[in-house]
Short mmCIF file of C-alpha atoms in Angstrom, two decimals:
data_model
loop_
_atom_site.label_atom_id
_atom_site.label_comp_id
_atom_site.label_asym_id
_atom_site.label_seq_id
_atom_site.Cartn_x
_atom_site.Cartn_y
_atom_site.Cartn_z
CA MET A 504 -63.43 33.16 36.06
CA ALA A 505 -66.09 35.13 33.53
CA ILE A 506 -64.15 38.78 33.41
CA THR A 507 -60.31 36.51 33.38
CA LEU A 508 -61.87 35.09 30.29
CA LEU A 509 -63.17 37.88 28.69
CA LEU A 510 -60.10 39.60 29.09
CA GLU A 511 -58.40 36.36 27.40
CA GLN A 512 -60.88 36.63 24.76
CA SER A 513 -61.33 39.99 24.12
CA PRO A 514 -57.64 42.32 23.48
CA LEU A 515 -59.65 44.92 23.81
CA ALA A 516 -61.66 44.88 26.74
CA PHE A 517 -58.35 44.38 28.63
CA THR A 518 -56.64 47.64 26.79
CA PHE A 519 -59.33 49.49 27.94
CA LEU A 520 -59.08 48.07 31.49
CA ALA A 521 -55.25 48.53 31.10
CA VAL A 522 -56.34 52.35 29.92
CA LEU A 523 -58.46 52.69 33.27
CA LEU A 524 -56.01 51.36 35.56
CA GLY A 525 -53.33 53.19 33.84
CA LEU A 526 -55.24 56.41 34.43
CA LEU A 527 -55.37 55.51 38.43
CA VAL A 528 -52.03 54.43 38.79
CA GLY A 529 -50.45 57.62 37.36
CA SER A 530 -52.43 59.84 39.37
CA PHE A 531 -50.42 57.90 42.05
CA LEU A 532 -47.55 58.56 40.77
CA ASN A 533 -47.91 61.70 40.32
CA VAL A 534 -47.37 61.57 44.24
CA VAL A 535 -44.40 59.39 44.29
CA ILE A 536 -42.95 61.72 41.79
CA HIS A 537 -43.30 65.04 43.86
CA ARG A 538 -43.06 63.31 47.31
CA LEU A 539 -40.85 60.89 47.28
CA PRO A 540 -37.65 62.97 46.89
CA ILE A 541 -38.83 64.93 49.98
CA MET A 542 -38.77 62.03 52.02
CA LEU A 543 -35.43 60.81 51.36
CA GLU A 544 -34.01 64.97 51.93
CA ARG A 545 -36.00 64.09 55.21
CA GLU A 546 -34.30 60.46 55.94
CA TRP A 547 -30.99 61.88 55.17
CA ARG A 548 -31.43 65.18 57.69
CA ALA A 549 -32.85 62.89 60.16
CA GLU A 550 -29.59 60.29 60.18
CA TYR A 551 -27.04 62.79 59.15
CA ALA A 552 -27.97 65.80 60.56
CA PRO A 553 -30.71 65.43 63.41
CA GLU A 554 -30.43 68.55 65.15
CA ASP A 555 -31.37 70.21 61.48
CA ALA A 556 -34.55 67.72 61.62
CA ALA A 557 -37.35 69.30 63.44
CA ALA A 558 -40.25 68.07 64.59
CA THR A 559 -42.88 67.45 61.25
CA GLU A 560 -46.08 66.04 60.46
CA ARG A 561 -45.85 62.29 59.23
CA TYR A 562 -44.96 62.59 55.69
CA ASP A 563 -45.02 60.03 53.23
CA LEU A 564 -47.07 58.42 50.04
CA VAL A 565 -50.04 58.31 52.15
CA LEU A 566 -50.21 61.26 54.62
CA PRO A 567 -50.73 64.14 54.77
CA ARG A 568 -54.26 64.34 52.05
CA SER A 569 -52.81 66.02 48.98
CA ARG A 570 -53.58 70.03 49.21
CA CYS A 571 -53.07 72.91 47.11
CA PRO A 572 -49.57 74.39 47.85
CA HIS A 573 -50.89 78.16 47.82
CA CYS A 574 -53.68 77.97 50.33
CA GLY A 575 -53.49 74.06 51.56
CA HIS A 576 -57.26 73.16 50.61
CA GLY A 577 -57.42 70.12 51.11
CA ILE A 578 -58.10 67.87 47.47
CA THR A 579 -61.19 66.13 48.10
CA ALA A 580 -61.90 62.60 45.88
CA LEU A 581 -63.95 64.51 43.22
CA GLU A 582 -61.39 66.42 42.68
CA ASN A 583 -58.83 64.04 42.06
CA LEU A 584 -60.04 62.34 39.54
CA PRO A 585 -57.62 61.63 36.58
CA ILE A 586 -57.62 64.04 33.77
CA VAL A 587 -61.56 65.13 34.70
CA SER A 588 -60.80 67.07 37.84
CA TYR A 589 -58.45 68.95 35.85
CA LEU A 590 -60.18 69.61 32.71
CA VAL A 591 -63.47 70.50 35.07
CA LEU A 592 -61.54 72.67 37.30
CA ARG A 593 -60.07 74.23 34.08
CA GLY A 594 -56.74 73.56 35.67
CA ARG A 595 -56.78 75.70 38.71
CA CYS A 596 -57.30 74.99 42.69
CA SER A 597 -61.04 75.32 43.50
CA ALA A 598 -60.20 77.25 46.31
CA CYS A 599 -57.98 80.10 45.38
CA GLY A 600 -57.62 79.77 42.06
CA ALA A 601 -54.25 79.23 41.52
CA PRO A 602 -52.83 77.59 38.81
CA ILE A 603 -52.40 73.52 39.14
CA SER A 604 -49.55 71.92 37.04
CA VAL A 605 -50.17 70.65 33.94
CA ARG A 606 -47.41 68.20 34.65
CA TYR A 607 -50.44 66.09 36.83
CA PRO A 608 -52.53 65.04 33.71
CA VAL A 609 -49.65 64.63 32.02
CA VAL A 610 -48.16 61.97 33.62
CA GLU A 611 -51.70 60.70 34.29
CA ALA A 612 -52.29 60.82 30.41
CA ILE A 613 -48.85 59.24 29.57
CA THR A 614 -49.46 56.69 32.35
CA GLY A 615 -53.49 55.54 30.88
CA LEU A 616 -51.68 55.35 27.42
CA LEU A 617 -48.64 53.85 27.73
CA SER A 618 -50.50 51.01 29.68
CA GLY A 619 -52.96 50.65 27.38
CA VAL A 620 -50.33 50.03 24.51
CA VAL A 621 -48.56 47.30 26.53
CA ALA A 622 -52.02 45.66 26.96
CA TRP A 623 -52.43 45.41 23.29
CA HIS A 624 -49.05 44.52 22.89
CA PHE A 625 -49.19 41.65 25.11
CA GLY A 626 -52.59 39.98 25.61
CA PHE A 627 -53.92 38.92 29.13
CA GLY A 628 -51.20 37.24 30.74
CA VAL A 629 -47.81 37.12 33.43
CA PRO A 630 -45.93 39.25 30.34
CA ALA A 631 -48.57 41.62 30.72
CA PHE A 632 -48.82 42.16 33.98
CA GLY A 633 -45.39 42.83 33.90
CA ALA A 634 -44.79 45.26 31.90
CA LEU A 635 -47.30 47.07 33.29
CA PHE A 636 -44.70 47.24 36.48
CA LEU A 637 -42.08 47.89 34.41
CA THR A 638 -43.92 50.57 32.88
CA TRP A 639 -45.15 52.35 35.92
CA GLY A 640 -41.46 52.11 37.38
CA LEU A 641 -39.85 53.86 34.42
CA ILE A 642 -42.46 56.48 34.01
CA ALA A 643 -41.78 57.35 38.25
CA LEU A 644 -38.12 57.32 37.48
CA SER A 645 -38.51 59.72 34.68
CA GLY A 646 -40.65 62.26 36.23
CA ILE A 647 -37.98 62.46 39.71
CA ASP A 648 -34.95 62.57 37.77
CA LEU A 649 -36.29 65.41 35.50
CA ASP A 650 -37.47 67.28 38.53
CA LYS A 651 -34.37 66.62 40.75
CA GLN A 652 -31.92 64.58 38.20
CA LEU A 653 -32.33 61.37 41.00
CA LEU A 654 -32.67 58.09 40.35
CA PRO A 655 -33.92 56.67 43.41
CA ASP A 656 -32.33 53.18 44.44
CA ARG A 657 -36.29 52.93 46.34
CA ILE A 658 -37.47 52.52 42.86
CA THR A 659 -34.65 50.86 41.10
CA LEU A 660 -33.20 47.95 42.51
CA PRO A 661 -36.30 46.66 43.49
CA ILE A 662 -37.58 47.02 39.87
CA LEU A 663 -34.88 44.96 38.65
CA TRP A 664 -34.74 42.35 40.96
CA LEU A 665 -38.60 41.97 39.79
CA GLY A 666 -37.59 41.28 36.21
CA LEU A 667 -35.23 38.84 37.53
CA LEU A 668 -38.07 37.49 39.12
CA PHE A 669 -40.79 37.50 35.96
CA ASN A 670 -37.38 35.80 33.84
CA LEU A 671 -37.20 32.74 36.15
CA ARG A 672 -39.58 31.60 33.49
CA GLY A 673 -38.79 33.49 30.59
CA SER A 674 -41.37 36.17 29.95
CA PHE A 675 -38.99 38.20 28.17
CA THR A 676 -35.84 36.51 28.01
CA ASP A 677 -34.02 33.18 29.33
CA LEU A 678 -32.93 33.79 33.08
CA PRO A 679 -28.81 33.84 32.09
CA SER A 680 -29.25 36.61 29.55
CA ALA A 681 -31.15 38.90 32.04
CA VAL A 682 -28.53 38.26 34.65
CA LEU A 683 -25.59 39.23 31.94
CA GLY A 684 -28.04 41.95 31.57
CA ALA A 685 -28.15 44.01 34.63
CA ALA A 686 -24.47 42.78 34.73
CA ALA A 687 -23.27 44.04 31.71
CA GLY A 688 -25.57 47.18 32.17
CA TYR A 689 -24.19 48.63 35.36
CA LEU A 690 -20.56 47.62 34.79
CA SER A 691 -20.59 49.20 30.65
CA LEU A 692 -21.91 52.57 31.98
CA TRP A 693 -19.39 52.35 34.50
CA LEU A 694 -17.01 52.02 32.66
CA VAL A 695 -18.01 54.46 30.50
CA TYR A 696 -18.48 56.86 33.60
CA HIS A 697 -14.36 56.34 34.63
CA LEU A 698 -12.98 56.87 31.03
CA PHE A 699 -14.97 60.21 30.46
CA LYS A 700 -14.22 61.66 34.13
CA LEU A 701 -10.47 60.07 33.24
CA VAL A 702 -10.00 61.46 30.21
CA THR A 703 -12.24 64.98 30.89
CA GLY A 704 -12.32 65.01 34.67
CA LYS A 705 -16.05 65.68 34.75
CA GLU A 706 -18.84 63.36 35.48
CA GLY A 707 -21.13 62.79 32.14
CA MET A 708 -23.77 60.89 34.15
CA GLY A 709 -24.60 59.56 37.22
CA TYR A 710 -24.66 56.10 39.06
CA GLY A 711 -28.35 56.07 39.24
CA ASP A 712 -28.10 55.85 35.40
CA PHE A 713 -26.01 52.63 35.62
CA LYS A 714 -28.88 51.12 37.72
CA LEU A 715 -31.07 52.23 35.72
CA TYR A 716 -29.35 50.30 32.94
CA ALA A 717 -28.83 47.17 35.06
CA LEU A 718 -32.47 47.26 35.48
CA LEU A 719 -32.88 46.99 31.34
CA GLY A 720 -30.92 44.67 31.17
CA ALA A 721 -32.25 42.58 34.07
CA TRP A 722 -35.78 42.53 32.16
CA LEU A 723 -35.11 42.06 28.89
CA GLY A 724 -31.44 40.28 28.47
CA TRP A 725 -27.87 41.50 27.34
CA GLN A 726 -29.01 41.56 23.41
CA GLN A 727 -31.38 44.77 24.04
CA LEU A 728 -28.49 46.56 25.62
CA PRO A 729 -26.56 47.70 22.65
CA VAL A 730 -29.75 49.01 20.65
CA ILE A 731 -31.56 50.88 24.00
CA LEU A 732 -28.01 52.58 24.44
CA ILE A 733 -27.45 54.04 20.90
CA MET A 734 -31.28 55.29 21.33
CA SER A 735 -30.78 56.56 24.22
CA ALA A 736 -27.51 57.86 23.20
CA GLY A 737 -29.07 59.39 20.14
CA VAL A 738 -31.99 61.24 21.03
CA GLY A 739 -30.42 62.87 24.57
CA ALA A 740 -28.14 64.07 21.80
CA VAL A 741 -30.15 65.53 20.03
CA THR A 742 -32.47 67.11 22.15
CA GLY A 743 -29.53 68.76 23.97
CA ILE A 744 -28.30 70.38 21.06
CA VAL A 745 -31.95 71.37 20.46
CA LEU A 746 -32.20 72.84 23.87
CA LEU A 747 -28.66 74.60 23.59
CA THR A 748 -29.20 76.40 20.18
CA THR A 749 -32.62 77.65 21.19
CA LYS A 750 -30.90 78.61 24.58
CA ARG A 751 -33.62 76.95 26.78
CA ILE A 752 -30.66 75.70 28.44
CA ARG A 753 -27.26 77.06 29.52
CA ASP A 754 -23.87 75.59 28.13
CA GLY A 755 -22.72 72.67 31.11
CA VAL A 756 -25.98 72.93 32.68
CA PRO A 757 -26.87 68.96 33.09
CA ILE A 758 -29.65 67.22 31.35
CA PRO A 759 -30.74 63.99 33.11
CA PHE A 760 -30.09 60.60 31.18
CA GLY A 761 -32.30 59.09 32.94
CA PRO A 762 -35.33 59.66 30.48
CA PHE A 763 -33.99 58.77 27.40
CA LEU A 764 -32.63 55.64 29.01
CA ALA A 765 -36.44 54.63 30.45
CA ALA A 766 -37.64 55.70 27.30
CA ALA A 767 -35.51 53.58 24.62
CA GLY A 768 -36.03 50.65 27.87
CA TRP A 769 -39.79 50.98 27.13
CA ILE A 770 -39.63 51.02 23.02
CA ALA A 771 -37.19 47.71 23.75
CA LEU A 772 -39.98 46.13 25.46
CA LEU A 773 -42.21 46.14 22.91
CA TRP A 774 -40.44 46.28 20.12
CA GLY A 775 -37.04 44.96 20.59
CA HIS A 776 -36.14 42.16 18.87
CA PRO A 777 -37.02 43.57 15.05
CA LEU A 778 -34.79 46.61 16.25
CA THR A 779 -31.94 44.16 17.05
CA ASN A 780 -32.33 42.62 13.81
CA ALA A 781 -32.71 46.17 11.79
CA TYR A 782 -29.12 46.76 13.59
CA LEU A 783 -27.16 43.80 13.47
CA SER A 784 -28.56 43.69 9.47
CA ILE A 785 -27.57 47.49 9.21
CA SER A 786 -24.11 46.76 10.77
CA GLY A 787 -23.50 43.83 8.86
CA VAL A 788 -23.49 41.11 11.72
CA HIS A 789 -24.98 37.73 11.15
#
């Protein structure tokens, strides 16, 4: 009770705790980002091509223990401390000296930082814990989409339903707005997808994007969807132009849209209402 009282009365203490928790969660999210696509691929092979699914060791989010992909060295607990271990090891495996991807400390740092911002913004309470879960889920989805151009239902759908449950008592919006948000989020991008395909004969996005947009609608309500779409589409277009201009990607190579949706959704989670009011003011809608 004393700890709860401290966290309620001290935003700084709650923020500090959220940052530490975020760093630990970020370490786990690295595992999710790396392993979940492999797990899904193995399950698909076992179901649809059992003759190709060779007997292998257990592989999930818990086992086998993390190890160096170059030499197989098992990562010890001291070598798995968020950010600290990477700095102490100077970004290299302690056994073979092979470089460790900088993505690992980056994901940990981003998760810790965003967790702290969420805690400071909402303060100790149910909305803060909901916003933390949403933040962590969006980070995991963004990482997987960047790596594999995949937004797994195994993450998206449970978080969508969780958003509706949090809004039973109006944590972020009222329940009717949340339900309409989930439906409108999915159907709007579904329509855009089919119209784009009808006109161009190409697929502009994947079904995972529809579900992610529905997820954001379930958490934040249908009212936030226009601002989320405008921000994500705008930043995505600018990013695509920059990448093409600097020849970082070739023309025709798809750019995952999920990270842009996730980033816009997270911004709307914290500042959606003033952004929506600003948009309505600029557009002349009252």
